[in-house]
CSV table of C-alpha atoms and ligand atoms in Angstrom, one decimal:
chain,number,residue,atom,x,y,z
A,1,UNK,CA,-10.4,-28.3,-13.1
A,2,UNK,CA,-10.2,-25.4,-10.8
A,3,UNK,CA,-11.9,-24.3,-7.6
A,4,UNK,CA,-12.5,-20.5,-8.4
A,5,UNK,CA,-14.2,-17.9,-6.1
A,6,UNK,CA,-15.2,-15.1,-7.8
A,7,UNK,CA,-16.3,-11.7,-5.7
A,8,UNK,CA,-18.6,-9.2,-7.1
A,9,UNK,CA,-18.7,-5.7,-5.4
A,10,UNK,CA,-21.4,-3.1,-5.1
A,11,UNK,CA,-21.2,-1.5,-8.9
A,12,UNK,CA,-21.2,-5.0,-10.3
A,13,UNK,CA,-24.5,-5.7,-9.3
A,14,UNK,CA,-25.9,-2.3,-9.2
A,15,UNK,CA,-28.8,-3.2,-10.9
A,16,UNK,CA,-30.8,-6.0,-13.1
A,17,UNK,CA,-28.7,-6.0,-16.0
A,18,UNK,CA,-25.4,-6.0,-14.0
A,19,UNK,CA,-26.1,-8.8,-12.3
A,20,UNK,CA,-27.4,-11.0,-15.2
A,21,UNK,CA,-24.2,-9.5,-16.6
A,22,UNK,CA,-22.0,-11.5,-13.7
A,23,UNK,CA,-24.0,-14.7,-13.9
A,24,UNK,CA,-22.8,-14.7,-17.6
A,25,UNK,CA,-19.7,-14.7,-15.9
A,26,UNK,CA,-20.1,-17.0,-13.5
A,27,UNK,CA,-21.9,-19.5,-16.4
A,28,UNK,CA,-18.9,-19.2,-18.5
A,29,UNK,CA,-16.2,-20.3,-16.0
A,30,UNK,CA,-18.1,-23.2,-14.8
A,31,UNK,CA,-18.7,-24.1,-18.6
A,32,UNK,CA,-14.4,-23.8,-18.5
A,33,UNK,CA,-15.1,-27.2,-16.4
A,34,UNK,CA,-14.2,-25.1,-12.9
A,35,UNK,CA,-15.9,-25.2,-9.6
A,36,UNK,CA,-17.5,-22.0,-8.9
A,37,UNK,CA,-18.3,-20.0,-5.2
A,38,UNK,CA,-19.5,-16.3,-6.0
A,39,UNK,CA,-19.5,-13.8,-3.1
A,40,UNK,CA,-21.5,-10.8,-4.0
A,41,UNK,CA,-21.7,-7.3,-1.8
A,42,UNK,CA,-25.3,-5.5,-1.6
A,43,UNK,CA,-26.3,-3.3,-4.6
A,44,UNK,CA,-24.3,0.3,-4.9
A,45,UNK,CA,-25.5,2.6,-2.3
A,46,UNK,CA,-27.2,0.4,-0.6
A,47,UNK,CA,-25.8,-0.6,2.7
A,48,UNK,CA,-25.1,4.1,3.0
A,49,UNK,CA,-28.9,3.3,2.8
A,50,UNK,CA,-29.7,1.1,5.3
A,51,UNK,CA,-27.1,3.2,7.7
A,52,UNK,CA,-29.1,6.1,7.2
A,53,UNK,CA,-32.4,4.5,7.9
A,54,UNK,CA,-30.6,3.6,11.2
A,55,UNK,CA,-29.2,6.9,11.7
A,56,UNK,CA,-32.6,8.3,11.6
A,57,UNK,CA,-34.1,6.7,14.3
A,58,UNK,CA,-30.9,7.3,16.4
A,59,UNK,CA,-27.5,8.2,16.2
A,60,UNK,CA,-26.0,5.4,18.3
A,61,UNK,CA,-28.1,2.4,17.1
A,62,UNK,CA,-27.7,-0.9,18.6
A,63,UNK,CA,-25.3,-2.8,16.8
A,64,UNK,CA,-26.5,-6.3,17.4
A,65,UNK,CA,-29.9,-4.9,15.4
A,66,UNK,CA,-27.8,-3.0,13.0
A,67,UNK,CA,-26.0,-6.2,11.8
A,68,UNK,CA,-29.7,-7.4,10.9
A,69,UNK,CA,-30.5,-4.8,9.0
A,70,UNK,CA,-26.9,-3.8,6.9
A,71,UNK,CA,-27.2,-8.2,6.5
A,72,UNK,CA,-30.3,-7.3,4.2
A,73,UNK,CA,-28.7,-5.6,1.4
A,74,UNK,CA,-26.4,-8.9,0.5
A,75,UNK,CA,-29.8,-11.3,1.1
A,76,UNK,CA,-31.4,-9.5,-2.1
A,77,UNK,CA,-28.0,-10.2,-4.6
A,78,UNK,CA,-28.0,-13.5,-3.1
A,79,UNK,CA,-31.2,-14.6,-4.2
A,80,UNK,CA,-31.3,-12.6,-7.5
A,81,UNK,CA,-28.0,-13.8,-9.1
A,82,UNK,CA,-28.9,-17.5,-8.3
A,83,UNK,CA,-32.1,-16.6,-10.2
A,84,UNK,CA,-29.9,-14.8,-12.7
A,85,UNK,CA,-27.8,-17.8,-13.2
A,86,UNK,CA,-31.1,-20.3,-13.3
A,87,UNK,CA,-32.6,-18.5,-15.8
A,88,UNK,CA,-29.2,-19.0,-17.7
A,89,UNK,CA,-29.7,-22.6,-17.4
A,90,UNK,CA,-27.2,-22.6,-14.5
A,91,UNK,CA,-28.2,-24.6,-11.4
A,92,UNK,CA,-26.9,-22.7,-8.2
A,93,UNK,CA,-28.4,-21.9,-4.9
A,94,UNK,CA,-27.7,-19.0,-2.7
A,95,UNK,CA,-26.7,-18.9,1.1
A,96,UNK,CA,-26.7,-16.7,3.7
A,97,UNK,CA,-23.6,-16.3,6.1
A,98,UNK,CA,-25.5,-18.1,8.6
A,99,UNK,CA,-26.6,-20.9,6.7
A,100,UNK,CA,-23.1,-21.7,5.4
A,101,UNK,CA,-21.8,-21.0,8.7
A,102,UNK,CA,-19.4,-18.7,8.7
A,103,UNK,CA,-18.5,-18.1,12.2
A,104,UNK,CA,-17.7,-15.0,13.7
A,105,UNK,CA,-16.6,-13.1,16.9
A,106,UNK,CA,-19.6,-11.1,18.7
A,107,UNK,CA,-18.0,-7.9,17.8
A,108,UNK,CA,-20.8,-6.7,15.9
A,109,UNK,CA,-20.3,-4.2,12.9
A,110,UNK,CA,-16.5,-5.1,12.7
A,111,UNK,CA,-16.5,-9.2,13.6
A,112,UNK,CA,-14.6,-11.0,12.9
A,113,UNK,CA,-14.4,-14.9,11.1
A,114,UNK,CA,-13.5,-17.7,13.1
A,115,UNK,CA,-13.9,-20.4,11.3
A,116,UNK,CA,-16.2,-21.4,7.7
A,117,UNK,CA,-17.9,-25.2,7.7
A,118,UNK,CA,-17.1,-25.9,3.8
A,119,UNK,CA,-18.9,-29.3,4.1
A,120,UNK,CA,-22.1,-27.6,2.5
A,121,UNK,CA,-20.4,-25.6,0.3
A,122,UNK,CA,-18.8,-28.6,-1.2
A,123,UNK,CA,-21.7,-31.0,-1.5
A,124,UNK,CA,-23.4,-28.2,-3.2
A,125,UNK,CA,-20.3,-28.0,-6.1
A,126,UNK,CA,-19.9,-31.7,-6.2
A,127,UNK,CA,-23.7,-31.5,-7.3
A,128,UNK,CA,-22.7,-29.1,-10.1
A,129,UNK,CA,-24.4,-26.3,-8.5
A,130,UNK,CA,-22.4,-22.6,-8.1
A,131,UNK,CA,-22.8,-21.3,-4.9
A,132,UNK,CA,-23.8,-18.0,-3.9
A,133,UNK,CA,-22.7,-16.7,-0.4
A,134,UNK,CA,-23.4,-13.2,0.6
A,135,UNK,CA,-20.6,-11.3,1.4
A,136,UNK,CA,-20.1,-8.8,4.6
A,137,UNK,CA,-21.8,-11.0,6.8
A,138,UNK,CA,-21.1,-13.9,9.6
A,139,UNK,CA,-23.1,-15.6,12.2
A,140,UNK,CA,-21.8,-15.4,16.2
A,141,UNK,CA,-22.0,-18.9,18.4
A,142,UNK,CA,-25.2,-17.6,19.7
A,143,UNK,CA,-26.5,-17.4,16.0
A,144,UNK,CA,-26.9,-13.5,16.4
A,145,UNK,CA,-26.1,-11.9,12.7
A,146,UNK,CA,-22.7,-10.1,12.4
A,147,UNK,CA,-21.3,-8.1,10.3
A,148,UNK,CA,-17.3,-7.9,8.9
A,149,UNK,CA,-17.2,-3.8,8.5
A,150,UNK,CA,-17.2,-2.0,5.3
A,151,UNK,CA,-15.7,-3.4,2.6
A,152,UNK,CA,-16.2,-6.9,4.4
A,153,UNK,CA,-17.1,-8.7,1.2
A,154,UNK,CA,-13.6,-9.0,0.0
A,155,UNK,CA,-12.8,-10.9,3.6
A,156,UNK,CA,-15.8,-13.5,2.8
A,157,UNK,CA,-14.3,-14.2,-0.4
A,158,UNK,CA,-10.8,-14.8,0.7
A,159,UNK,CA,-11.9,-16.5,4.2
A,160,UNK,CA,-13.8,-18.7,1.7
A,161,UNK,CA,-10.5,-19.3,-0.5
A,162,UNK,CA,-8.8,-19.8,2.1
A,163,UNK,CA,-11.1,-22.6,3.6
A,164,UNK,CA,-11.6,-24.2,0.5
A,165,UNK,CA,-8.1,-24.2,-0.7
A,166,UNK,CA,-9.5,-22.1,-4.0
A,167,UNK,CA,-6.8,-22.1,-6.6
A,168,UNK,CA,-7.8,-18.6,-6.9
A,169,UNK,CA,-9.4,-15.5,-5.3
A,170,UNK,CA,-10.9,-13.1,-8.0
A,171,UNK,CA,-12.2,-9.7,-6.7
A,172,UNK,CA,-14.6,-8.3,-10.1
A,173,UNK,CA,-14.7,-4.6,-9.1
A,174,UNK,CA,-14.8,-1.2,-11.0
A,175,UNK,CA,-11.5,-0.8,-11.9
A,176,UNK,CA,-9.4,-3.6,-13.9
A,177,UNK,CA,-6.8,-3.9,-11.2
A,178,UNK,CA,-4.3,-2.0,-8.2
A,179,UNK,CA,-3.6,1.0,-10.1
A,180,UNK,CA,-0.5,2.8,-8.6
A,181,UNK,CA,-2.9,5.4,-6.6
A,182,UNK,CA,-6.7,5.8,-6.9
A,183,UNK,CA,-7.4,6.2,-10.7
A,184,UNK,CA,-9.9,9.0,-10.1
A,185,UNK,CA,-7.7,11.0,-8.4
A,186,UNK,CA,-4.8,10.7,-10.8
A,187,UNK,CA,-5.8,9.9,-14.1
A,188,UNK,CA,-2.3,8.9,-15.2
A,189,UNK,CA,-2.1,6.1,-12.9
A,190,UNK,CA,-0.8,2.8,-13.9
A,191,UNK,CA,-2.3,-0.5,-13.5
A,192,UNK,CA,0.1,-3.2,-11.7
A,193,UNK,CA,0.7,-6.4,-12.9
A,194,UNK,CA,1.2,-7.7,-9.6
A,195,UNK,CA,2.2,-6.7,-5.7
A,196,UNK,CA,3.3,-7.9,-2.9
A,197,UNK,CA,0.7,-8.8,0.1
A,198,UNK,CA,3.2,-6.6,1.8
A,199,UNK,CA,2.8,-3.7,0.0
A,200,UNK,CA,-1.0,-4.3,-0.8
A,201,UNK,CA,-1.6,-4.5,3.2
A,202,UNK,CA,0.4,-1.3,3.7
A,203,UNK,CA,-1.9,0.3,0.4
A,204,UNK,CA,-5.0,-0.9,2.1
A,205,UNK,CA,-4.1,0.2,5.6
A,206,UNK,CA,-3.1,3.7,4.5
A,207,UNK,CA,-6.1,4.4,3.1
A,208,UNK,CA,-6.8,2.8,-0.6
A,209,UNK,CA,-10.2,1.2,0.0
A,210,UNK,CA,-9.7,-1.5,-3.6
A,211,UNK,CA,-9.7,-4.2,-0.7
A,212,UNK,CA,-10.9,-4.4,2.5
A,213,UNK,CA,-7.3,-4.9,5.1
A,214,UNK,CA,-8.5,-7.8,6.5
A,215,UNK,CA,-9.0,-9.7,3.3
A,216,UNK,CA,-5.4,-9.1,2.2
A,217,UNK,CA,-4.3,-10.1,5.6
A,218,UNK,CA,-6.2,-13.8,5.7
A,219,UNK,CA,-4.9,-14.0,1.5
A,220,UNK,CA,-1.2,-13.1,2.9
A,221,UNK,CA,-1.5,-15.5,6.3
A,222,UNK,CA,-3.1,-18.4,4.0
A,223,UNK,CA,-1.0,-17.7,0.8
A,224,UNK,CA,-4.4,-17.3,-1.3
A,225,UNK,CA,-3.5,-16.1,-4.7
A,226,UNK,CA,-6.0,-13.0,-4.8
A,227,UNK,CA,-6.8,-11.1,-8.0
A,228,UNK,CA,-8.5,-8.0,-8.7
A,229,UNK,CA,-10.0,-7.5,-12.0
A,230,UNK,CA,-12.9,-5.8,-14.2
A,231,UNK,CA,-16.1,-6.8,-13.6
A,232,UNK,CA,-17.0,-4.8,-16.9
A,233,UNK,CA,-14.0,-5.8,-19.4
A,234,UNK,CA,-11.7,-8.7,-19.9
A,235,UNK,CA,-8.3,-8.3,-18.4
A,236,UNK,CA,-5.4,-9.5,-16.3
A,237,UNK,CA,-6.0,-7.4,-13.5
A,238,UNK,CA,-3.7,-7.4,-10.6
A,239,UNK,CA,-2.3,-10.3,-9.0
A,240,UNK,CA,-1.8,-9.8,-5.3
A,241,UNK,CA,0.9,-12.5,-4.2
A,242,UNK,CA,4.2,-13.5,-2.3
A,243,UNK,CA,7.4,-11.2,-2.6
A,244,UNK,CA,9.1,-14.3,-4.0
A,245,UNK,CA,6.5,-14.5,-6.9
A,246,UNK,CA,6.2,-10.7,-8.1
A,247,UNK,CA,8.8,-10.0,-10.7
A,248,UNK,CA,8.6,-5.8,-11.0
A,249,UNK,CA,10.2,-4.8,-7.6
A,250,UNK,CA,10.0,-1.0,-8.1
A,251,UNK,CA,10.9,1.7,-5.6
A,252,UNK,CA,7.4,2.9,-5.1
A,253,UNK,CA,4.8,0.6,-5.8
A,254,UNK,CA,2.0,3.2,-5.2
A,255,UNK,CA,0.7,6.5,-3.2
A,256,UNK,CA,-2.2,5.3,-1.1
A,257,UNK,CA,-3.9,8.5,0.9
A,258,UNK,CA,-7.2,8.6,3.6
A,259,UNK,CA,-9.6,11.6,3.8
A,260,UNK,CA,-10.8,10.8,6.8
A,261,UNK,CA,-7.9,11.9,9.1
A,262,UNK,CA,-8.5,15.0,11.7
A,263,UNK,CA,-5.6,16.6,14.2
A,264,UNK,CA,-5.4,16.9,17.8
A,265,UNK,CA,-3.0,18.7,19.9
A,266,UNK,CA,-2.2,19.4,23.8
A,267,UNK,CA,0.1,22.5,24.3
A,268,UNK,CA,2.4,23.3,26.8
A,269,UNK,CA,1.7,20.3,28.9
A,270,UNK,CA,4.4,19.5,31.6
A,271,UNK,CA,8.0,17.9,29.9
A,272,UNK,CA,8.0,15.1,31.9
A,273,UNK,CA,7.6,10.7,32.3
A,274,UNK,CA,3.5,9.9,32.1
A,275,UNK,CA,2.7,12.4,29.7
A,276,UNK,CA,1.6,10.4,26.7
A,277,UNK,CA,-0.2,8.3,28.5
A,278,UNK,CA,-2.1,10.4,30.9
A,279,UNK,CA,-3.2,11.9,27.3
A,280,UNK,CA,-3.8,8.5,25.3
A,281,UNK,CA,-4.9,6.7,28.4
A,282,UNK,CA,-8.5,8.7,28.1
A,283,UNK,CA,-8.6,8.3,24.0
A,284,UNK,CA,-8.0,4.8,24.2
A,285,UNK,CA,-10.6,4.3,27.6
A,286,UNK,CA,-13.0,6.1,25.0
A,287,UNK,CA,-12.5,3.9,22.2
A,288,UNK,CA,-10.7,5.9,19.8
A,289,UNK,CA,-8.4,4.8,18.0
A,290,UNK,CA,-5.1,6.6,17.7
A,291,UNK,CA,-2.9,6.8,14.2
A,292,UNK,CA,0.3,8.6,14.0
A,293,UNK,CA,1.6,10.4,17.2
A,294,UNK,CA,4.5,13.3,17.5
A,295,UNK,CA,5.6,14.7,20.8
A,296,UNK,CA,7.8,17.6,20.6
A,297,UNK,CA,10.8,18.2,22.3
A,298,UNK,CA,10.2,20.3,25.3
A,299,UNK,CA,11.6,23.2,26.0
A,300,UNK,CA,10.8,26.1,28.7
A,301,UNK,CA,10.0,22.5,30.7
A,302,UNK,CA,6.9,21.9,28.4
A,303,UNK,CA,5.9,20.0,25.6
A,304,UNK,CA,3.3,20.0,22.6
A,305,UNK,CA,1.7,16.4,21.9
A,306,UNK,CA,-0.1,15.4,18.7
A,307,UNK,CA,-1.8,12.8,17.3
A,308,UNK,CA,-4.4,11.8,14.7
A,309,UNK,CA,-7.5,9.6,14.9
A,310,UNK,CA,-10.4,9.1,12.6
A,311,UNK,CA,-12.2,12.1,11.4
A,312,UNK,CA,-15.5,10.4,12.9
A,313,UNK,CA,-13.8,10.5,16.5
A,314,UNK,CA,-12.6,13.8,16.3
A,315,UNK,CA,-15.5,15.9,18.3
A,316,UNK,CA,-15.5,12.9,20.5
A,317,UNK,CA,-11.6,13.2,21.2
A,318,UNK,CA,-11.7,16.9,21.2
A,319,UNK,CA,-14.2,15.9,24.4
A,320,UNK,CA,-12.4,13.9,26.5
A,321,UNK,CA,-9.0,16.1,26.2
A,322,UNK,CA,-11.4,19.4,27.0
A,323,UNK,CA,-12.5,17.3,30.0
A,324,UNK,CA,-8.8,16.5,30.9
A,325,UNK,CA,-7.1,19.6,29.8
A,326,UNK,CA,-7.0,21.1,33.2
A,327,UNK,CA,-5.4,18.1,35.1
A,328,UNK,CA,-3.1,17.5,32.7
A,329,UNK,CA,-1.8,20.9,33.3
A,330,UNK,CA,-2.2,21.9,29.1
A,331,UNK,CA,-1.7,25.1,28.3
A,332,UNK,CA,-4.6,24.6,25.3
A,333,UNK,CA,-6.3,22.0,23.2
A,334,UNK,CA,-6.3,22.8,19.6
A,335,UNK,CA,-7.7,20.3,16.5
A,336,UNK,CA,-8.1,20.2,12.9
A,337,UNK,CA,-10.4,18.3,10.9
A,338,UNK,CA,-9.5,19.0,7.6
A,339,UNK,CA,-6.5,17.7,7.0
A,340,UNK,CA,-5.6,13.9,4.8
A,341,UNK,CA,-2.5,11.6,5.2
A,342,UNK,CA,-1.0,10.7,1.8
A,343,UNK,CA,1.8,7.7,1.4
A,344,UNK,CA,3.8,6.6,-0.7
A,345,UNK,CA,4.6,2.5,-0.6
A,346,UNK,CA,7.0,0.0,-1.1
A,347,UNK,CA,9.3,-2.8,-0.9
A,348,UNK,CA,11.9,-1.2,-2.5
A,349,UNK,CA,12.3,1.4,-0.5
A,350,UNK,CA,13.8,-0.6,2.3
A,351,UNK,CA,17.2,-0.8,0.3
A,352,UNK,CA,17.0,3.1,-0.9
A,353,UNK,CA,18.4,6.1,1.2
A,354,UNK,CA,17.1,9.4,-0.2
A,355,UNK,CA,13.0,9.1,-0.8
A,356,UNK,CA,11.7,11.2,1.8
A,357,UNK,CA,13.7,13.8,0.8
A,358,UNK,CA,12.5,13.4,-2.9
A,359,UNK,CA,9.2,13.2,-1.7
A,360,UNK,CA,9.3,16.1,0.9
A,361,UNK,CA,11.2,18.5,-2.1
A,362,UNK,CA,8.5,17.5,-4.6
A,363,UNK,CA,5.6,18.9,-2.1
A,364,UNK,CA,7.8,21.3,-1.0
A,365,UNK,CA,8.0,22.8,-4.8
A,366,UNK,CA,4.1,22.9,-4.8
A,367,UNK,CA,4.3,24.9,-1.6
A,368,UNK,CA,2.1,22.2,0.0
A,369,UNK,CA,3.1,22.8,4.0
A,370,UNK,CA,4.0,19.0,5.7
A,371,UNK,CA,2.1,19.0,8.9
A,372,UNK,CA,3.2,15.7,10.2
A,373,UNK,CA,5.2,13.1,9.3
A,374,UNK,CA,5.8,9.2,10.1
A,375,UNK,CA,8.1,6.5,8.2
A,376,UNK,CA,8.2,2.9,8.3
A,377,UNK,CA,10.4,0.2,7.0
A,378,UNK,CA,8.4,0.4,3.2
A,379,UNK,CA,6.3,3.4,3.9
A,380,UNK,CA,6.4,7.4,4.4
A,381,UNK,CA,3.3,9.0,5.1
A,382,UNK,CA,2.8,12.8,5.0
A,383,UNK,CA,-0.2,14.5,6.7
A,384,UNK,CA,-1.4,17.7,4.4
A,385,UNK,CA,-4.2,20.1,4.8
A,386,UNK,CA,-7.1,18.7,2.8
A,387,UNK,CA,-7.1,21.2,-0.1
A,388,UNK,CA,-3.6,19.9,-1.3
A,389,UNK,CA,-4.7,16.1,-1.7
A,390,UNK,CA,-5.2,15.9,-5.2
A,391,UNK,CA,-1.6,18.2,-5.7
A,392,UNK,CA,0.3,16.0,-3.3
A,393,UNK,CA,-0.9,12.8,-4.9
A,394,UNK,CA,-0.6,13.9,-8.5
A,395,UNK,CA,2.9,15.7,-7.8
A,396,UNK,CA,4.2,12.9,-6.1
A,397,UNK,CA,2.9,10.4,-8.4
A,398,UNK,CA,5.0,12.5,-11.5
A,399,UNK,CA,7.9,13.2,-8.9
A,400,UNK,CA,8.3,9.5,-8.8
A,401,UNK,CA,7.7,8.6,-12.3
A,402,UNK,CA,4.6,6.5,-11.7
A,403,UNK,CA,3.2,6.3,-14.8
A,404,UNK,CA,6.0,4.9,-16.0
A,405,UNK,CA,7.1,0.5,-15.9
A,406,UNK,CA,9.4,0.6,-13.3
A,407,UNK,CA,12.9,0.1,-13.6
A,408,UNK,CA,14.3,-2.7,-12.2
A,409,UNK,CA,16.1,-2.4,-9.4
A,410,UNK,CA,20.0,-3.8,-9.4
B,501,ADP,P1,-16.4,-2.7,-4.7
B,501,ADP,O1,-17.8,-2.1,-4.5
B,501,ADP,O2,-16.3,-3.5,-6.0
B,501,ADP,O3,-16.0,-3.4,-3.5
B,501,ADP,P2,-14.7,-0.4,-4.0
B,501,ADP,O4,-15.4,0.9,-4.2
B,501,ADP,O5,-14.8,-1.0,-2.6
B,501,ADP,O6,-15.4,-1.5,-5.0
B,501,ADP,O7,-13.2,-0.4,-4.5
B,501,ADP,C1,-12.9,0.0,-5.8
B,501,ADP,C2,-12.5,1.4,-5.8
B,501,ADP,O8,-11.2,1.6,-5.1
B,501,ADP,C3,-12.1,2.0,-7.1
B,501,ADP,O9,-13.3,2.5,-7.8
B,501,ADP,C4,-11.1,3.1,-6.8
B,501,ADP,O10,-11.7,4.4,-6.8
B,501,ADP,C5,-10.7,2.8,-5.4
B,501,ADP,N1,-9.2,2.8,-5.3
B,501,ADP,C6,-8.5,3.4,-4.3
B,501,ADP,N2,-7.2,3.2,-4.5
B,501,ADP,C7,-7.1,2.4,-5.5
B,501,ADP,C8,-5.9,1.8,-6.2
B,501,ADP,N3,-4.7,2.0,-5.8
B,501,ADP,N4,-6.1,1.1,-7.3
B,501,ADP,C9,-7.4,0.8,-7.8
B,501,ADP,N5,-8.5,1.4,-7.2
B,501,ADP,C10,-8.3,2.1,-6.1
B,502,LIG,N1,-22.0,-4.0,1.4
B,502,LIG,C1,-20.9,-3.8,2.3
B,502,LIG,C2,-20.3,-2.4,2.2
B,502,LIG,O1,-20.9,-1.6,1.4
B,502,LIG,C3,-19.8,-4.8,2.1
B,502,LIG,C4,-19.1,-4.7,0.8
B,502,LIG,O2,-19.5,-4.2,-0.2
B,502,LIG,O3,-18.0,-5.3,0.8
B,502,LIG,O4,-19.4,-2.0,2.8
B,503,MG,MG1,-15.1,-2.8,-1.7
């Protein structure tokens, strides 16, 4: 007998039917003789709702009362798949992130957990009960209702894995596994059979939304073997594990890419020490986060300095270097919003000379123009004007050979 927890996303309990659909499910692994925790997210579409209820009473909304009303939409799948699961003859009983106490950070809309009391999670299962925890959502040490940022749902499940020593973390979704980029972009793309928490970290960080970052960080810190699989068919989905324990170690393991990228850059600012941070120092004292950066080699005794953040902080950012431009001695501020950062990822690449140059001669071939660029040890991103992201994906995806099993490397 197993300890399982199973997490349903948004599609999978989109309505009625879906969700009696996952307490068949759920019913049919505990009848396997395993211990069962379910994590389910809010219906589809319905925490964009509840954001744009807040939105329309005001554009800044208080995030301590936000958290209590995006914590709604995962009370009502709570409640109606333990129902679900009663009516099946099930015996389970739903909890709320509170009531299990999942503790969290105060850092409300993007907390963060602290610690999960399993004693009445495990009283429930040694009564033969499933237990249903909403997802996304945490309780401070003042018992104020937090939320884990979107997407958090996969971080319940694994935080709860991880505190119960779960044999496995299953993530039921809308696509039977990791593909090797975003099926609906690239229809060719290939399911994995498994990838490195590594790799699946670097995926999720560059832009592939399958799993929240954080979840795969707590499964790689804790060693949780996670899983993502169909909610809709049977399969063996895609196991996410140690580098040890995955078998396939292709070059590339997959082309991850974010939309929401936009461009900033300071012209002819003064070639000298301080620069950077007397540009970054105001971002940063705004709360913007900064991605990649690229300062140019001066010459006439002045530089240009670039650097992307999210495409949400871009008028903000566009701001605060507008309000600086003049001290900082810039010749002009210029932005662009409509460019996307695409990746390509993967272990193998740490032992191969030669990929960027494969990869910048495939876009090159498209005539899609490389605007940026930035390389780590198992990653090299590209940033592309928007219009080219389905050609750069797609060309680098066949440049690459993605839809093909890898060879192994020697
Ligand atoms: P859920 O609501 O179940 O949490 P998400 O929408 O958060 O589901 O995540 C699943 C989606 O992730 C898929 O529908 C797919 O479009 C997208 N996705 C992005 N990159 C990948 C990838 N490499 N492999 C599989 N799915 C991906
Ligand atoms: N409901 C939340 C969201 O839409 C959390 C989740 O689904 O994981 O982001
Ligand atoms: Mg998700």
């Amino acid at each position: 007998m197993a300890l399982i927890v199973q997490k349903y996303g948004g599609t999978s309990v989109g309505d009625v039917e879906r969700i009696q659909r996952v307490a068949q499910r759920v019913a049919t692994t505990r009848r396997q003789g395993h211990d069962v925790v379910v994590v389910v997210s809010a219906m589809s579409g319905e925490t964009n709702r509840l954001t744009a209820l807040a939105q329309e009473i005001s554009p800044r909304p208080d995030p301590r009362e936000l958290d209590v009303l995006l914590s709604t939409g995962e009370q009502v799948t709570i409640a109606l798949l333990a129902m679900a699961l009663q009516a099946q003859g099930q015996p389970a009983r739903s909890f709320t992130g509170a009531q299990v106490r999942i503790l969290t950070d105060a850092a409300h809309t993007k907390a963060r957990i602290q610690a999960i009391d399993q004693a009445p999670i495990r009283e429930q299962l040694t009564q033969g009960r499933v237990v249903v925890v909403a997802g996304f959502q945490g309780v401070d040490e003042n018992g104020n209702i937090t939320t884990l940022g979107r997407g958090g749902s996969d971080t319940t499940a694994v935080a709860l894995a991880a505190a119960l020593g779960a044999d496995e973390c299953q993530i039921y979704t809308d696509v039977d596994g990791v593909y090797t980029t975003d099926p609906r972009v690239e229809p060719k793309a290939r399911r994995l059979d498994s990838v490195t928490y590594e790799e699946m970290l670097e995926m999720a960080s560059l832009g592939a939304k399958v799993l929240q970052i954080r979840s795969v960080e707590f499964a790689s810190k804790y060693n949780v073997p996670l899983r993502v699989l169909s909610s809709f068919e049977d399969g063996p989905g895609t196991l996410i594990t140690s580098e040890d324990q995955v078998m396939e170690k292709p070059l590339i393991s997959g082309i991850a890419f974010n939309r929401d990228e936009a461009k900033l850059t300071v012209m002819g600012v003064p070639d000298q020490p301080g620069v950077a941070s007397r540009i970054l120092g105001p971002i940063g004292q705004a709360n913007i986060e900064v991605d990649m950066i690229i300062q140019n080699v001066g010459a006439d005794g002045t530089t240009d300095f670039t650097f992307t953040v999210h495409r949400n902080d871009y008028p903000r950012a566009l701001e605060v270097l507008r309000g600086v431009a003049e001290s900082l001695g810039a010749r002009e501020i210029s932005g662009d919003d409509r460019i996307v950062k695409v990746s390509l990822v993967g272990v193998g690449m740490r032992s191969h000379a030669g990929i960027a140059g494969r990869m910048f001669d495939a876009l090159a071939k498209e005539g899609i123009n490389i605007r940026m660029i930035s390389t780590s040890e198992i990653k090299i991103s590209v940033v592309v004007d928007e219009k080219y992201l389905e050609l750069a994906v797609r060309t680098l995806h066949e440049a690459f050979e993605l839809e093909k099993a890898p060879a192994q490397l020697t």
